[in-house]
CSV table of C-alpha atoms in Angstrom, one decimal:
chain,number,residue,atom,x,y,z
D,1,MET,CA,0.2,0.0,0.0
D,2,LEU,CA,2.7,2.3,0.6
D,3,ASN,CA,4.8,1.8,-2.4
D,4,ASN,CA,1.6,2.4,-4.7
D,5,ASP,CA,0.8,5.7,-2.5
D,6,LEU,CA,4.9,6.5,-3.3
D,7,LEU,CA,4.7,5.7,-7.0
D,8,GLU,CA,1.6,7.5,-7.8
D,9,LEU,CA,0.1,10.8,-6.3
D,10,TRP,CA,-3.8,11.7,-7.1
D,11,GLY,CA,-3.7,8.8,-9.3
D,12,SER,CA,-0.4,10.1,-11.6
D,13,PRO,CA,2.9,8.0,-11.1
D,14,VAL,CA,5.5,10.0,-9.7
D,15,GLY,CA,7.2,9.4,-13.2
D,16,ALA,CA,4.5,11.7,-14.7
D,17,TYR,CA,5.3,14.8,-12.0
D,18,GLY,CA,8.8,14.3,-12.9
D,19,GLY,CA,8.3,15.3,-16.7
D,20,ALA,CA,5.8,17.3,-16.1
D,21,ILE,CA,8.1,19.6,-14.2
D,22,ALA,CA,11.1,18.9,-16.9
D,23,THR,CA,8.6,20.4,-19.6
D,24,LEU,CA,8.1,23.6,-17.6
D,25,LEU,CA,11.0,23.9,-17.0
D,26,ILE,CA,12.4,23.4,-20.9
D,27,GLY,CA,9.2,25.4,-21.3
D,28,LEU,CA,10.6,28.1,-19.2
D,29,ALA,CA,13.6,28.4,-20.5
D,30,ALA,CA,12.4,28.9,-24.0
D,31,ILE,CA,10.5,31.7,-23.0
D,32,ASN,CA,13.5,33.4,-21.2
D,33,ILE,CA,15.6,33.0,-24.7
D,34,LEU,CA,13.0,34.1,-27.0
D,35,ARG,CA,12.7,37.4,-24.4
D,36,GLN,CA,16.5,37.7,-24.6
D,37,VAL,CA,17.0,37.5,-28.0
D,38,VAL,CA,14.1,37.6,-30.3
D,39,LEU,CA,12.1,40.2,-28.8
D,40,SER,CA,15.4,42.0,-27.7
D,41,ARG,CA,16.0,41.7,-31.7
D,42,MET,CA,12.6,42.7,-32.7
D,43,LYS,CA,12.8,46.4,-30.3
D,44,ARG,CA,16.3,47.1,-32.0
D,45,TRP,CA,14.1,46.5,-35.8
D,46,ALA,CA,11.5,48.7,-34.7
D,47,SER,CA,13.3,51.2,-33.4
D,48,ARG,CA,15.1,52.0,-36.6
D,49,THR,CA,11.9,51.9,-39.1
D,50,ALA,CA,10.3,55.2,-40.0
D,51,THR,CA,6.9,54.7,-38.2
D,52,ASP,CA,6.4,53.9,-34.7
D,53,LEU,CA,3.5,51.9,-35.4
D,54,ASP,CA,5.7,47.9,-34.8
D,55,ASP,CA,7.2,50.1,-31.6
D,56,ARG,CA,3.9,50.3,-30.1
D,57,LEU,CA,2.5,46.9,-31.4
D,58,ILE,CA,5.7,45.9,-29.5
D,59,SER,CA,4.7,46.8,-26.7
D,60,ILE,CA,1.4,45.9,-26.6
D,61,ILE,CA,1.7,42.3,-27.6
D,62,GLU,CA,4.9,41.8,-25.5
D,63,VAL,CA,3.5,40.9,-21.4
D,64,PRO,CA,0.0,39.4,-22.6
D,65,ALA,CA,2.1,37.2,-25.3
D,66,ILE,CA,4.7,36.0,-22.0
D,67,TRP,CA,1.7,35.6,-20.2
D,68,LEU,CA,0.0,33.4,-22.6
D,69,LEU,CA,3.2,31.3,-23.6
D,70,TYR,CA,3.7,30.7,-19.4
D,71,LEU,CA,0.2,29.9,-19.0
D,72,GLY,CA,0.7,27.5,-22.8
D,73,VAL,CA,3.9,25.9,-21.1
D,74,LEU,CA,2.0,25.3,-18.2
D,75,PHE,CA,-0.8,23.3,-20.1
D,76,LEU,CA,1.5,21.5,-22.1
D,77,SER,CA,3.6,20.4,-18.8
D,78,ILE,CA,0.3,18.9,-17.0
D,79,GLN,CA,-1.5,17.7,-20.3
D,80,ASP,CA,-0.5,13.7,-19.2
D,81,LEU,CA,-1.7,14.5,-15.7
D,82,ILE,CA,-5.3,16.2,-16.7
D,83,LEU,CA,-5.3,12.7,-18.4
D,84,GLN,CA,-5.9,10.6,-15.0
D,85,PRO,CA,-9.4,11.1,-13.5
D,86,SER,CA,-8.3,11.1,-10.4
D,87,PHE,CA,-6.3,14.4,-11.0
D,88,PRO,CA,-8.4,17.2,-10.3
D,89,SER,CA,-9.8,18.6,-13.2
D,90,LEU,CA,-10.5,22.7,-11.7
D,91,LEU,CA,-6.6,23.4,-13.4
D,92,GLY,CA,-7.3,21.7,-17.0
D,93,GLN,CA,-10.3,24.5,-16.8
D,94,VAL,CA,-8.6,27.6,-15.7
D,95,ILE,CA,-6.0,27.4,-17.9
D,96,PRO,CA,-8.1,27.6,-21.0
D,97,VAL,CA,-10.2,30.2,-19.6
D,98,LEU,CA,-7.2,32.3,-18.4
D,99,CYS,CA,-5.8,32.2,-22.5
D,100,LEU,CA,-9.0,32.8,-23.7
D,101,VAL,CA,-9.7,36.0,-21.8
D,102,LEU,CA,-5.7,37.2,-22.2
D,103,GLY,CA,-5.9,36.9,-26.0
D,104,THR,CA,-9.5,38.9,-26.2
D,105,VAL,CA,-7.6,41.4,-24.1
D,106,LEU,CA,-4.6,41.1,-26.7
D,107,GLY,CA,-6.6,41.5,-29.2
D,108,ILE,CA,-8.8,44.3,-28.1
D,109,HIS,CA,-5.0,46.6,-27.4
D,110,LEU,CA,-4.3,45.1,-30.7
D,111,VAL,CA,-7.2,46.4,-33.2
D,112,SER,CA,-7.8,49.7,-30.9
D,113,SER,CA,-4.2,50.6,-31.1
D,114,ILE,CA,-4.0,50.0,-35.2
D,115,LEU,CA,-7.4,51.8,-35.5
D,116,GLU,CA,-5.9,54.7,-33.1
D,117,TYR,CA,-2.8,54.9,-35.5
D,118,LEU,CA,-4.2,55.0,-38.7
D,119,PHE,CA,-6.7,57.6,-37.8
D,120,ARG,CA,-3.5,60.0,-36.2
D,121,PHE,CA,-1.2,58.8,-39.1
D,122,TYR,CA,-3.7,60.2,-42.3
D,123,TRP,CA,-5.8,62.9,-40.1
D,124,VAL,CA,-3.1,64.6,-37.6
D,125,THR,CA,0.4,63.5,-39.1
D,126,TYR,CA,-0.3,63.3,-42.9
D,127,ARG,CA,-2.3,66.2,-42.6
D,128,ASN,CA,-0.3,68.6,-39.5
D,129,ASP,CA,-4.1,69.0,-38.5
D,130,LEU,CA,-5.1,70.9,-35.1
D,131,PHE,CA,-8.8,70.4,-35.4
D,132,MET,CA,-8.6,66.9,-36.0
D,133,GLU,CA,-6.6,66.6,-32.8
D,134,GLN,CA,-8.5,67.6,-30.8
D,135,THR,CA,-11.6,66.0,-32.3
D,136,LEU,CA,-9.4,62.4,-31.9
D,137,LYS,CA,-9.0,63.1,-28.0
D,138,ALA,CA,-13.4,63.0,-28.1
D,139,LEU,CA,-13.3,60.3,-31.0
D,140,ILE,CA,-10.5,57.7,-29.7
D,141,PRO,CA,-12.5,56.9,-26.1
D,142,ALA,CA,-15.6,56.3,-28.0
D,143,LEU,CA,-13.6,54.2,-30.1
D,144,LYS,CA,-12.2,52.0,-27.5
D,145,VAL,CA,-15.6,51.5,-26.3
D,146,VAL,CA,-16.7,49.9,-28.7
D,147,VAL,CA,-13.8,47.8,-29.4
D,148,TRP,CA,-14.1,46.9,-25.6
D,149,THR,CA,-17.6,46.0,-25.6
D,150,VAL,CA,-17.6,43.8,-29.0
D,151,GLY,CA,-14.5,42.1,-27.6
D,152,ILE,CA,-16.7,41.5,-23.9
D,153,ILE,CA,-19.1,40.0,-26.0
D,154,PHE,CA,-17.1,38.0,-27.7
D,155,LEU,CA,-15.0,36.2,-24.5
D,156,LEU,CA,-19.0,35.7,-22.9
D,157,ASP,CA,-20.4,34.2,-26.2
D,158,ASN,CA,-16.7,31.6,-26.0
D,159,LEU,CA,-17.3,31.1,-22.4
D,160,GLY,CA,-20.5,29.4,-23.4
D,161,LEU,CA,-22.8,32.5,-21.9
D,162,ASP,CA,-26.0,33.4,-23.2
D,163,VAL,CA,-25.2,36.7,-24.9
D,164,SER,CA,-28.6,37.1,-27.1
D,165,ALA,CA,-30.5,38.7,-24.4
D,166,ALA,CA,-27.0,41.3,-23.7
D,167,VAL,CA,-27.1,42.4,-27.2
D,168,THR,CA,-31.4,42.3,-27.2
D,169,SER,CA,-31.3,44.6,-24.7
D,170,LEU,CA,-28.6,47.2,-26.0
D,171,GLY,CA,-30.8,47.6,-28.8
D,172,ILE,CA,-34.1,48.7,-26.6
D,173,GLY,CA,-32.0,50.3,-24.6
D,174,GLY,CA,-30.1,52.4,-27.5
D,175,VAL,CA,-33.9,52.8,-29.6
D,176,ALA,CA,-35.0,54.3,-26.4
D,177,LEU,CA,-32.2,56.5,-25.9
D,178,ALA,CA,-32.5,57.8,-29.4
D,179,LEU,CA,-36.0,58.8,-29.4
D,180,ALA,CA,-35.3,60.8,-25.5
D,181,SER,CA,-32.6,62.4,-27.4
D,182,GLN,CA,-33.4,63.2,-30.8
D,183,GLY,CA,-31.8,66.7,-30.8
D,184,ILE,CA,-28.6,65.8,-29.3
D,185,LEU,CA,-28.4,63.2,-31.8
D,186,ALA,CA,-28.7,65.4,-34.6
D,187,ASP,CA,-25.8,67.6,-33.3
D,188,VAL,CA,-23.9,64.7,-32.9
D,189,PHE,CA,-24.0,63.4,-36.4
D,190,GLY,CA,-23.7,67.1,-37.5
D,191,TYR,CA,-20.3,66.7,-35.9
D,192,PHE,CA,-19.6,63.6,-37.6
D,193,ALA,CA,-20.5,65.4,-41.2
D,194,ILE,CA,-18.0,68.4,-39.8
D,195,LEU,CA,-15.2,65.7,-39.5
D,196,PHE,CA,-15.4,63.6,-42.5
D,197,ASP,CA,-16.5,66.5,-44.7
D,198,ARG,CA,-14.2,69.3,-43.4
D,199,PRO,CA,-15.9,72.1,-44.7
D,200,PHE,CA,-13.4,74.2,-41.8
D,201,ASP,CA,-10.5,73.8,-40.1
D,202,ILE,CA,-10.0,75.1,-36.5
D,203,GLY,CA,-8.4,79.2,-36.8
D,204,ASP,CA,-10.1,79.5,-39.9
D,205,PHE,CA,-12.8,82.7,-40.4
D,206,ILE,CA,-16.2,81.7,-41.4
D,207,SER,CA,-19.1,83.6,-42.0
D,208,LEU,CA,-22.6,82.2,-41.9
D,209,GLY,CA,-26.1,84.2,-42.4
D,210,SER,CA,-25.2,87.2,-39.8
D,211,VAL,CA,-22.9,85.7,-37.5
D,212,SER,CA,-18.7,85.6,-38.3
D,213,GLY,CA,-15.9,84.8,-36.6
D,214,THR,CA,-12.8,82.4,-36.0
D,215,VAL,CA,-13.5,78.8,-35.4
D,216,GLU,CA,-12.2,78.2,-31.9
D,217,SER,CA,-13.4,74.6,-31.0
D,218,VAL,CA,-16.2,71.7,-32.6
D,219,GLY,CA,-17.4,69.6,-30.4
D,220,LEU,CA,-20.3,67.0,-29.8
D,221,LYS,CA,-23.0,69.7,-29.8
D,222,THR,CA,-21.9,72.9,-30.6
D,223,THR,CA,-18.9,74.9,-32.5
D,224,ARG,CA,-17.4,77.5,-30.8
D,225,LEU,CA,-16.5,81.2,-32.6
D,226,ARG,CA,-15.1,83.8,-32.0
D,227,ALA,CA,-16.3,86.7,-33.1
D,228,SER,CA,-14.7,90.3,-34.7
D,229,GLY,CA,-15.9,91.9,-31.3
D,230,GLY,CA,-14.3,89.5,-28.8
D,231,GLU,CA,-17.4,87.5,-27.9
D,232,GLU,CA,-18.1,83.6,-27.8
D,233,LEU,CA,-20.6,82.4,-30.6
D,234,ILE,CA,-21.9,79.0,-29.5
D,235,ILE,CA,-23.6,77.5,-32.8
D,236,PRO,CA,-25.6,74.0,-32.9
D,237,ASN,CA,-23.5,71.3,-35.3
D,238,THR,CA,-26.6,70.8,-37.1
D,239,ASP,CA,-27.3,74.8,-37.4
D,240,MET,CA,-24.0,74.6,-39.1
D,241,THR,CA,-24.6,71.5,-41.6
D,242,LYS,CA,-27.3,73.4,-42.4
D,243,ALA,CA,-26.0,76.7,-43.5
D,244,ARG,CA,-24.7,78.4,-46.3
D,245,ILE,CA,-20.4,78.6,-44.8
D,246,GLN,CA,-18.5,81.4,-46.7
D,247,ASN,CA,-15.0,80.1,-45.6
D,248,PHE,CA,-12.6,83.1,-45.6
D,249,GLY,CA,-9.4,80.8,-43.8
D,250,ARG,CA,-8.7,79.3,-47.2
D,251,MET,CA,-9.0,82.1,-49.5
D,252,GLN,CA,-5.3,82.2,-51.3
D,253,ARG,CA,-5.9,85.1,-52.7
D,254,ARG,CA,-8.3,88.1,-52.4
D,255,ARG,CA,-10.0,89.4,-56.0
D,256,VAL,CA,-10.4,93.1,-55.8
D,257,VAL,CA,-12.7,95.9,-57.9
D,258,LEU,CA,-11.2,99.4,-57.7
D,259,SER,CA,-14.1,102.1,-59.4
D,260,ILE,CA,-13.1,105.2,-60.2
D,261,LYS,CA,-15.5,108.0,-61.8
D,262,VAL,CA,-13.8,111.2,-63.2
D,263,SER,CA,-15.7,114.4,-64.4
D,264,TYR,CA,-17.1,115.1,-67.8
D,265,THR,CA,-14.8,118.0,-67.8
D,266,THR,CA,-11.1,115.4,-68.2
D,267,PRO,CA,-10.1,115.9,-71.1
D,268,PRO,CA,-9.7,113.6,-74.0
D,269,GLU,CA,-5.4,112.7,-73.9
D,270,LYS,CA,-5.6,112.7,-70.4
D,271,LEU,CA,-8.5,110.2,-70.1
D,272,GLU,CA,-6.1,107.8,-72.4
D,273,THR,CA,-3.4,108.1,-69.2
D,274,ILE,CA,-5.8,106.5,-66.5
D,275,PRO,CA,-5.3,103.1,-67.3
D,276,PRO,CA,-1.6,102.8,-67.2
D,277,LEU,CA,-1.4,105.1,-64.4
D,278,ILE,CA,-3.5,102.8,-62.6
D,279,GLN,CA,-2.0,100.0,-63.7
D,280,GLN,CA,1.9,101.2,-62.7
D,281,ILE,CA,-0.1,101.8,-59.3
D,282,ILE,CA,-0.7,98.1,-58.3
D,283,GLU,CA,2.3,96.8,-59.7
D,284,ALA,CA,4.3,98.8,-57.5
D,285,THR,CA,2.4,97.9,-54.2
D,286,ASP,CA,4.2,94.3,-52.2
D,287,GLN,CA,1.9,91.5,-53.0
D,288,VAL,CA,-0.2,92.5,-55.0
D,289,SER,CA,-1.1,90.7,-59.1
D,290,PHE,CA,-2.7,93.4,-61.5
D,291,ASP,CA,-5.3,92.0,-63.6
D,292,ARG,CA,-6.8,94.8,-65.7
D,293,ALA,CA,-7.5,98.5,-65.7
D,294,HIS,CA,-10.1,99.9,-68.4
D,295,PHE,CA,-12.4,102.7,-69.0
D,296,LEU,CA,-15.4,100.9,-68.8
D,297,GLY,CA,-18.6,103.4,-70.0
D,298,HIS,CA,-20.5,106.6,-69.5
D,299,GLY,CA,-21.9,107.2,-66.8
D,300,GLU,CA,-25.1,109.8,-65.4
D,301,TYR,CA,-22.9,112.0,-64.1
D,302,SER,CA,-19.0,110.5,-64.2
D,303,LEU,CA,-16.7,108.6,-66.7
D,304,ASN,CA,-16.6,105.3,-64.9
D,305,TYR,CA,-13.2,103.6,-65.2
D,306,GLU,CA,-12.6,99.7,-63.4
D,307,ALA,CA,-9.6,98.1,-62.2
D,308,VAL,CA,-9.1,94.7,-60.7
D,309,TYR,CA,-6.3,93.0,-59.3
D,310,PHE,CA,-5.5,90.4,-56.6
D,311,VAL,CA,-4.1,90.2,-53.0
D,312,GLU,CA,-1.8,87.1,-52.9
D,313,THR,CA,-3.0,86.5,-49.4
D,314,SER,CA,-5.8,85.6,-47.1
D,315,ASP,CA,-4.5,88.1,-44.8
D,316,HIS,CA,-7.4,90.7,-43.9
D,317,ASN,CA,-4.9,93.3,-42.2
D,318,ILE,CA,-2.1,92.7,-45.4
D,319,TYR,CA,-5.2,93.1,-48.3
D,320,MET,CA,-6.5,96.1,-46.1
D,321,ASN,CA,-3.1,98.0,-46.3
D,322,ALA,CA,-2.9,96.8,-49.5
D,323,GLN,CA,-6.0,98.4,-50.7
D,324,GLN,CA,-5.6,101.7,-48.4
D,325,ALA,CA,-1.9,102.1,-50.2
D,326,ILE,CA,-3.5,101.7,-53.8
D,327,ASN,CA,-6.1,103.8,-53.2
D,328,LEU,CA,-4.6,106.8,-51.8
D,329,ALA,CA,-2.0,106.2,-54.6
D,330,VAL,CA,-4.2,106.4,-57.3
D,331,SER,CA,-5.8,109.7,-55.5
D,332,LEU,CA,-2.7,111.4,-55.2
D,333,SER,CA,-2.1,110.4,-59.2
D,334,LEU,CA,-4.8,111.6,-60.3
D,335,GLN,CA,-4.6,114.9,-58.4
D,336,GLN,CA,-1.1,115.3,-59.7
D,337,GLN,CA,-2.3,114.8,-63.2
D,338,GLY,CA,-5.4,117.7,-63.0
D,339,ILE,CA,-8.1,115.1,-63.2
D,340,GLU,CA,-11.1,115.7,-60.7
D,341,LEU,CA,-13.2,112.9,-59.9
D,342,ALA,CA,-16.8,113.0,-60.4
D,343,LEU,CA,-19.1,114.4,-57.3
D,344,PRO,CA,-22.9,112.3,-57.1
D,345,PHE,CA,-24.6,114.9,-59.5
D,346,PRO,CA,-25.9,114.5,-63.0
D,347,ARG,CA,-25.0,116.7,-65.6
D,348,GLU,CA,-27.0,119.4,-67.0
D,349,PRO,CA,-29.1,119.4,-70.7
D,350,ALA,CA,-26.4,120.8,-72.7
D,351,THR,CA,-27.4,124.8,-73.6
D,352,PRO,CA,-27.0,127.3,-76.3
D,353,ALA,CA,-25.5,129.9,-73.2
D,354,ARG,CA,-21.8,129.5,-71.8
D,355,LEU,CA,-20.8,128.8,-68.8
D,356,ASP,CA,-18.9,131.2,-68.3
D,357,ASP,CA,-21.1,134.1,-69.1
D,358,PRO,CA,-22.5,136.2,-66.2
D,359,ASN,CA,-25.7,135.7,-67.6
D,360,SER,CA,-26.1,132.2,-68.2
D,361,PRO,CA,-28.5,130.6,-65.5
D,362,HIS,CA,-25.5,128.0,-65.2
D,363,HIS,CA,-23.2,130.1,-64.2
D,364,HIS,CA,-23.6,130.3,-60.4
D,365,GLU,CA,-24.1,126.8,-60.3
D,366,SER,CA,-21.0,125.7,-62.2
D,367,ARG,CA,-19.0,127.8,-59.6
D,368,SER,CA,-20.1,125.9,-57.3
D,369,TYR,CA,-19.8,122.8,-58.2
D,370,SER,CA,-15.9,123.3,-59.0
D,371,SER,CA,-15.8,124.0,-55.8
D,372,ILE,CA,-17.0,121.4,-54.1
D,373,ALA,CA,-15.0,119.0,-56.6
D,374,LYS,CA,-12.0,120.6,-55.3
D,375,SER,CA,-12.5,120.6,-51.8
D,376,SER,CA,-14.4,117.0,-51.6
D,377,PRO,CA,-12.3,113.4,-50.5
D,378,THR,CA,-11.2,111.4,-52.4
D,379,ALA,CA,-14.3,108.8,-53.2
D,380,PHE,CA,-13.9,105.5,-54.9
């Protein structure tokens, strides 16, 4: 009886335990070699690549994978013992469950990391986009919640639990939540519409309807603008998606139309000099490209000229400075050439009487008109 007890332990021969211990030791040694040689070389290789995805994947895989290997070695080492009917079956049931849990957690981390990397690589690294950087701070946690939910359902289903009731409950709860918060969900969908359509970026100056301002942030429910007066404008995302938006932040150049109205008393030889004069002034202005300058036609009280030029920047202050410089230079040049700008008085019909005749009824009006024209500020 004593010999039988010495030869068997829990129904397994003592030699089986020796084999299990030997298998366990060999497996642990193999894992240690794997960590010291293979894993260290993989880390050095990953550190030399241009992307950091491989570094992140190795750091994520390392700990769960090592634990999976430990459990695998333990499971293999006790295989001969588990086959004995008298051996406690608890250990043989726990190890596969632990392997499944670790594998699920590892898969969740891998999927989350790869998705996060793809989002960041495309929208942040590739496009160097501040708007997407702020958006990802809200999007990635929600994405991880979805991945973890799917992973837990997968784990419970593989453990033999009935998850159909839980999935049905989630569906019913989602419908009830959607009905109770239609306005909020509309704003959230508007947020994702802005996210993927990208009508503007953080820092763009936009105008919609009667309001305008610089985009400061885009949240799940509202978009916040900073108006020119300094106040903050908070606009629901549904309104942002429905409105017609003028985005001045993406404007590469500004087209400016310069209208000049000169008096009918201007001699014809001076009228011919106005387009080249305007062209010379525009071409001499920094960050401005000349397009055209023409005598447009005869107006009710003036001879009309039109010039078109482009300010080669979207900066509003530079545009205003260039426009001011051109307007002042044109006004000064016309004054030096003796060309008067027209005032908004319609021409009187021609009369046989001379205007310089003191007896003419238009003599006093002509002198008054001339006096006003000389003292009037420049008008464009």
